[in-house]
PDB file of C-alpha atoms in Angstrom:
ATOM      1  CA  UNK A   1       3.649 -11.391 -20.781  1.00 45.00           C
ATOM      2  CA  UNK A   2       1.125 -10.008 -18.238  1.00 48.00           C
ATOM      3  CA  UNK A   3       1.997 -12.930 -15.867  1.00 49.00           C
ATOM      4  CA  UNK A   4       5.596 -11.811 -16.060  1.00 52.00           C
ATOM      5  CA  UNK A   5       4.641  -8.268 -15.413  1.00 53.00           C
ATOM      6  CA  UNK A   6       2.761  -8.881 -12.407  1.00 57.00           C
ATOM      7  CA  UNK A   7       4.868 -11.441 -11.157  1.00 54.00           C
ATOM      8  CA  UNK A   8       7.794  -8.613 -11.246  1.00 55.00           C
ATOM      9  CA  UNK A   9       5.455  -6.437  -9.915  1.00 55.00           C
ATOM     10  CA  UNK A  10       4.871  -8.717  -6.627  1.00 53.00           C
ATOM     11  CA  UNK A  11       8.657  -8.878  -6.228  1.00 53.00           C
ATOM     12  CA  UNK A  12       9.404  -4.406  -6.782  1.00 55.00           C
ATOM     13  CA  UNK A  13       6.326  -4.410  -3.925  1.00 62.00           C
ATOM     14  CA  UNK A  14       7.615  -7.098  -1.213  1.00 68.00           C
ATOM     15  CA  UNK A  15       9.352  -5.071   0.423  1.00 68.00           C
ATOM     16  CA  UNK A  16       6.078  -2.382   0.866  1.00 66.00           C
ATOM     17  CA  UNK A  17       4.269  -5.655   1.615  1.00 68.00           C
ATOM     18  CA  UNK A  18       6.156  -6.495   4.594  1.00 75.00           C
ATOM     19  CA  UNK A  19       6.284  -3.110   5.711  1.00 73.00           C
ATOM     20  CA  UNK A  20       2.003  -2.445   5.948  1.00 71.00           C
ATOM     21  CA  UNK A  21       1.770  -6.680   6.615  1.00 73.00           C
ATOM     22  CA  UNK A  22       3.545  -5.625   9.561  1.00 78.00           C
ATOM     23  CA  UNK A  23       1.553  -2.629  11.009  1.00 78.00           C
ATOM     24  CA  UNK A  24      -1.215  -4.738  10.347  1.00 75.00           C
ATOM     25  CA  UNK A  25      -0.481  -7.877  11.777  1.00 77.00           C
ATOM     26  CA  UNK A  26       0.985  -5.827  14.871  1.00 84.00           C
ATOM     27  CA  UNK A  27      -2.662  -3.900  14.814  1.00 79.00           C
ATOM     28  CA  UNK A  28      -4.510  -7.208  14.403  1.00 77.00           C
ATOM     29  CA  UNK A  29      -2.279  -8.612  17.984  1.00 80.00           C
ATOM     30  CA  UNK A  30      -3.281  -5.123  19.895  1.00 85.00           C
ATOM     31  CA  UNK A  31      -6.871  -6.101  18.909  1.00 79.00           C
ATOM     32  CA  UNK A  32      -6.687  -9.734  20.492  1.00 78.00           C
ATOM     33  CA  UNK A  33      -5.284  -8.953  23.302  1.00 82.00           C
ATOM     34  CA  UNK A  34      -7.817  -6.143  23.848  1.00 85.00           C
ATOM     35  CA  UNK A  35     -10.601  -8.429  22.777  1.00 79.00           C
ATOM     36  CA  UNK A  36      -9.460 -10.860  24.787  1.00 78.00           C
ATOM     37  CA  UNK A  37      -8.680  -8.609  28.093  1.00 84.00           C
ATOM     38  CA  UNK A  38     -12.004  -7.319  27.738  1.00 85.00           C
ATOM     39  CA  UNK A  39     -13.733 -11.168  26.875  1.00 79.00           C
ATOM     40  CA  UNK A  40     -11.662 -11.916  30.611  1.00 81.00           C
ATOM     41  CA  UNK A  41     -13.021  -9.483  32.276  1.00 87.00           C
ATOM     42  CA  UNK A  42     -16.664 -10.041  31.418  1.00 84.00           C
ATOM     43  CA  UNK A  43     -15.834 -13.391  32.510  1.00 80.00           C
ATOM     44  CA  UNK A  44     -14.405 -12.551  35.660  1.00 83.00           C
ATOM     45  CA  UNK A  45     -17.293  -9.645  36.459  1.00 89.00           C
ATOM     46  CA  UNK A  46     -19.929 -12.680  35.680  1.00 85.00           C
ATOM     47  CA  UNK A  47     -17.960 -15.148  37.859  1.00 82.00           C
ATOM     48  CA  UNK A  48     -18.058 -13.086  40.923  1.00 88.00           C
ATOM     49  CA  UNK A  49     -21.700 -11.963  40.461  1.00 89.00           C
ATOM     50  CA  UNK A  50     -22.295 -15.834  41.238  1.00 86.00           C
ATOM     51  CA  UNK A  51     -23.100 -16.703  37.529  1.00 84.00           C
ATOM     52  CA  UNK A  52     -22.654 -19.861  35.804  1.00 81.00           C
ATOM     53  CA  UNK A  53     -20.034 -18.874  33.213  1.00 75.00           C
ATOM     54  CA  UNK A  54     -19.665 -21.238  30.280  1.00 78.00           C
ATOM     55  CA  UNK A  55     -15.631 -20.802  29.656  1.00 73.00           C
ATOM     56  CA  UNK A  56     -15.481 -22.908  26.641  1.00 76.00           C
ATOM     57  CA  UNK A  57     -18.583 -20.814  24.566  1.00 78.00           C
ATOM     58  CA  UNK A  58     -16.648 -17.578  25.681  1.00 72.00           C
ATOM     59  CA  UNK A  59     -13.132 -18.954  24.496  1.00 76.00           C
ATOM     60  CA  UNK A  60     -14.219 -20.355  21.191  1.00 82.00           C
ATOM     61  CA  UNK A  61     -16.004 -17.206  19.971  1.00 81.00           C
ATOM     62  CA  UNK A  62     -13.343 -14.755  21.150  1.00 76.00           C
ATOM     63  CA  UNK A  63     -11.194 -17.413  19.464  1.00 79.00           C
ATOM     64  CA  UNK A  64     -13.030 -17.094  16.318  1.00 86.00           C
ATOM     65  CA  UNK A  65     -13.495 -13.524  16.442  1.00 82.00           C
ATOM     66  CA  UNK A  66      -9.916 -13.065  17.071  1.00 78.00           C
ATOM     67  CA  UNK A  67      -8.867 -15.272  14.323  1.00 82.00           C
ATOM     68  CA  UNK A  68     -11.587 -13.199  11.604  1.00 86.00           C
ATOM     69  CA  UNK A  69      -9.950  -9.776  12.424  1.00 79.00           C
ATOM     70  CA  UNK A  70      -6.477 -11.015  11.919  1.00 78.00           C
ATOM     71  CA  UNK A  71      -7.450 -12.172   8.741  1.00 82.00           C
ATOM     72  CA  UNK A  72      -9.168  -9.500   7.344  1.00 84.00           C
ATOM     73  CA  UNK A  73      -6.683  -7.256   8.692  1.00 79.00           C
ATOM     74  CA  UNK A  74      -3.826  -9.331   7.039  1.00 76.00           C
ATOM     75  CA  UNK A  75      -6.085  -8.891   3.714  1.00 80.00           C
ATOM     76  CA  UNK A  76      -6.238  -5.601   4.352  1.00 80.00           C
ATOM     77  CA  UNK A  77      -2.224  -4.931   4.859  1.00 76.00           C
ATOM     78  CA  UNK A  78      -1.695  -6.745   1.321  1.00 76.00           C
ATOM     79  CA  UNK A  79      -4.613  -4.559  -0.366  1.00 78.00           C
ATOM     80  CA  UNK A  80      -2.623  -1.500   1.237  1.00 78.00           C
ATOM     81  CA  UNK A  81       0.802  -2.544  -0.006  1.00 76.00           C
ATOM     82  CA  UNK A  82      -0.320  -3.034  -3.331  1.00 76.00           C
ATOM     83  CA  UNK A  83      -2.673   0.432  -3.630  1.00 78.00           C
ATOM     84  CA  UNK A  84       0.837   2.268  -2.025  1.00 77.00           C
ATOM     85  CA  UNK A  85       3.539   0.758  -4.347  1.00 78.00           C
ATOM     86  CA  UNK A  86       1.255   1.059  -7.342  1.00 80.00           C
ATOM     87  CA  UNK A  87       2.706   4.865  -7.889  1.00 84.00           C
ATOM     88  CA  UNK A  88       5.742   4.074  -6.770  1.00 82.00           C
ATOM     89  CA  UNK A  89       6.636   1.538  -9.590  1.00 82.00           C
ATOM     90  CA  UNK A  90       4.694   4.033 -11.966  1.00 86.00           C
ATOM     91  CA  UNK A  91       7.192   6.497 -10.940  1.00 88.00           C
ATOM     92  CA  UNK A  92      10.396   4.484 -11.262  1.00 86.00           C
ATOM     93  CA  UNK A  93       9.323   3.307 -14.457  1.00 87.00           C
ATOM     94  CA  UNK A  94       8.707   6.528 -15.851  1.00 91.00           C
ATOM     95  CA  UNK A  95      11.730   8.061 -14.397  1.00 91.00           C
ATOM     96  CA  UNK A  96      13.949   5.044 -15.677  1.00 91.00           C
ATOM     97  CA  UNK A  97      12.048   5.652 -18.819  1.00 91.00           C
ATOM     98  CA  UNK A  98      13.635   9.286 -19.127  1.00 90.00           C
ATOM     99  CA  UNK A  99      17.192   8.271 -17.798  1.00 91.00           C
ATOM    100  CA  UNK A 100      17.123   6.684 -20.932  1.00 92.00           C
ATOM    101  CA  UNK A 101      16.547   9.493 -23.282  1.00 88.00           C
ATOM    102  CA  UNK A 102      12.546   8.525 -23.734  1.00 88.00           C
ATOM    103  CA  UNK A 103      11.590  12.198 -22.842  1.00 86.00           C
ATOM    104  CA  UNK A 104       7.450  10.963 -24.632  1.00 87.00           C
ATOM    105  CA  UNK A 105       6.936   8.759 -21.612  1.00 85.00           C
ATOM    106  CA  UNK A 106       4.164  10.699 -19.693  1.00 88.00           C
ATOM    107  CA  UNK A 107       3.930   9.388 -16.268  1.00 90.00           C
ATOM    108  CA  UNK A 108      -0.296   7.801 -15.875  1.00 88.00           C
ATOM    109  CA  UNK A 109      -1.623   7.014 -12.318  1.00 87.00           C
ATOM    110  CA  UNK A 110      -4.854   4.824 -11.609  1.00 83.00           C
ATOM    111  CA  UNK A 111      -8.035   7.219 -10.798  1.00 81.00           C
ATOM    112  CA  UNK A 112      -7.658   5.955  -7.763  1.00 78.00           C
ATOM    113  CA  UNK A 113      -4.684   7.251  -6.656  1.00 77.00           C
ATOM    114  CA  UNK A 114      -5.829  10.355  -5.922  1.00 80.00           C
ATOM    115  CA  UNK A 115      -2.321  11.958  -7.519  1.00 85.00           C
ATOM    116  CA  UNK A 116      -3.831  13.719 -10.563  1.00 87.00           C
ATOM    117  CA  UNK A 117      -2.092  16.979  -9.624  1.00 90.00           C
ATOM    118  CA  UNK A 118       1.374  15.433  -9.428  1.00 90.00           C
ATOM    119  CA  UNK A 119       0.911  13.473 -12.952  1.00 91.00           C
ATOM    120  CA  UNK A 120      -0.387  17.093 -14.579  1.00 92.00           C
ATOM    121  CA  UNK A 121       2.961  18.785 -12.708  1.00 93.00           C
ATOM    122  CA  UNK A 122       5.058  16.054 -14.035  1.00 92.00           C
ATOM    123  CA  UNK A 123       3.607  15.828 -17.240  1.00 93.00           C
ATOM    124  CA  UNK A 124       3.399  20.145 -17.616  1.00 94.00           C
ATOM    125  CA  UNK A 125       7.514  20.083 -16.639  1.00 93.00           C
ATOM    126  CA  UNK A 126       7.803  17.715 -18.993  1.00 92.00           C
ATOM    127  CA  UNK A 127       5.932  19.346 -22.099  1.00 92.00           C
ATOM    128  CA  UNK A 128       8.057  22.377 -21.505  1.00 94.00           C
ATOM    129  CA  UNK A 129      11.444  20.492 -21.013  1.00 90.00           C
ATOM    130  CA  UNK A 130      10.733  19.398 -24.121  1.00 90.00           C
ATOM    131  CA  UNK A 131       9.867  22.357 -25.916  1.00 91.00           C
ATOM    132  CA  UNK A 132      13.006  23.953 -24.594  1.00 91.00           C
ATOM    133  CA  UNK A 133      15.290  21.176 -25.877  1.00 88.00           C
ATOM    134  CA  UNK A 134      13.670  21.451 -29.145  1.00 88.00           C
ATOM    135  CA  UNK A 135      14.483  25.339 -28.850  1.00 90.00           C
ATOM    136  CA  UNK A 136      18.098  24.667 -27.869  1.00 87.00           C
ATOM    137  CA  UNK A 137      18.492  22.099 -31.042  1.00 84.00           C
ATOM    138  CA  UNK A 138      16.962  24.454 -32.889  1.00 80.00           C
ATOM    139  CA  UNK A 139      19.284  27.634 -31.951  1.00 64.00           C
ATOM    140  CA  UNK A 140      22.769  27.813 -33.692  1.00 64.00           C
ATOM    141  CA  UNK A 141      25.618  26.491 -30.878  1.00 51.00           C
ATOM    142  CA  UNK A 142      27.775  29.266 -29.426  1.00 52.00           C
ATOM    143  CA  UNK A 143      31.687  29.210 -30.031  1.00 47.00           C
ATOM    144  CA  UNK A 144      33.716  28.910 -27.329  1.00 46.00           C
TER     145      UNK A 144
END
């Protein structure tokens, strides 16, 4: 069952997935090309000082440089996406939850999350909706 659950979990987040993949891939690019404008232009200060430049040492490290930051950048987009949509499936779970009439569900971040005020809001406005509903059951209906 947990396979199930995260798989469905994977495809409710895609769409935050894309969405911080994006800004990070599209960070990771600015990066290169600054790494690389700045790898030329050592090159090209070292080249007119009269020094022997070796291209191909330059190229392959930026290369490999490059290539690290884009990947750990890409990491970090997915890590992102998954610590962002985290509370917002535990949200539309819970509120689906009450749509259909399980008013017990309390809503339960990760520590993490850093959103213990909003769960103790929730939670409070829900204790009390509750208590008033059992008030109103409990009170004799009015004639119209």
């Amino acid at each position: 069952m947990q396979n199930k659950r995260s798989l469905k979990n994977v495809v409710l987040t895609k769409k935050y997935h894309w969405l911080y993949i994006g800004k990070m891939m599209t960070l990771s690019w600015a990066l290169v090309v600054l790494l690389y404008g700045a790898l030329i232009s050592r090159v090209y200060t070292l080249y007119e000082a009269g020094v022997d430049v070796p291209m191909t040492g330059f190229l392959i490290g930026g290369t490999a440089i490059a290539l690290a930051l884009m990947a750990a950048i890409g990491v970090m987009g997915v890590l992102t996406a998954h610590r962002v949509a985290g509370p917002h499936i535990k949200l539309r779970n819970t509120f689906d939850a009450i749509a259909e009439g399980n008013l017990d569900q309390p809503l339960r971040f990760r520590k993490d999350d850093q959103l213990e005020e909003v769960e103790e809001s929730f939670n409070n406005m829900m204790d009390r909706l509750r208590e008033r509903l059992r008030k109103a059951e409990g009170a004799p209906v009015a004639a119209e």
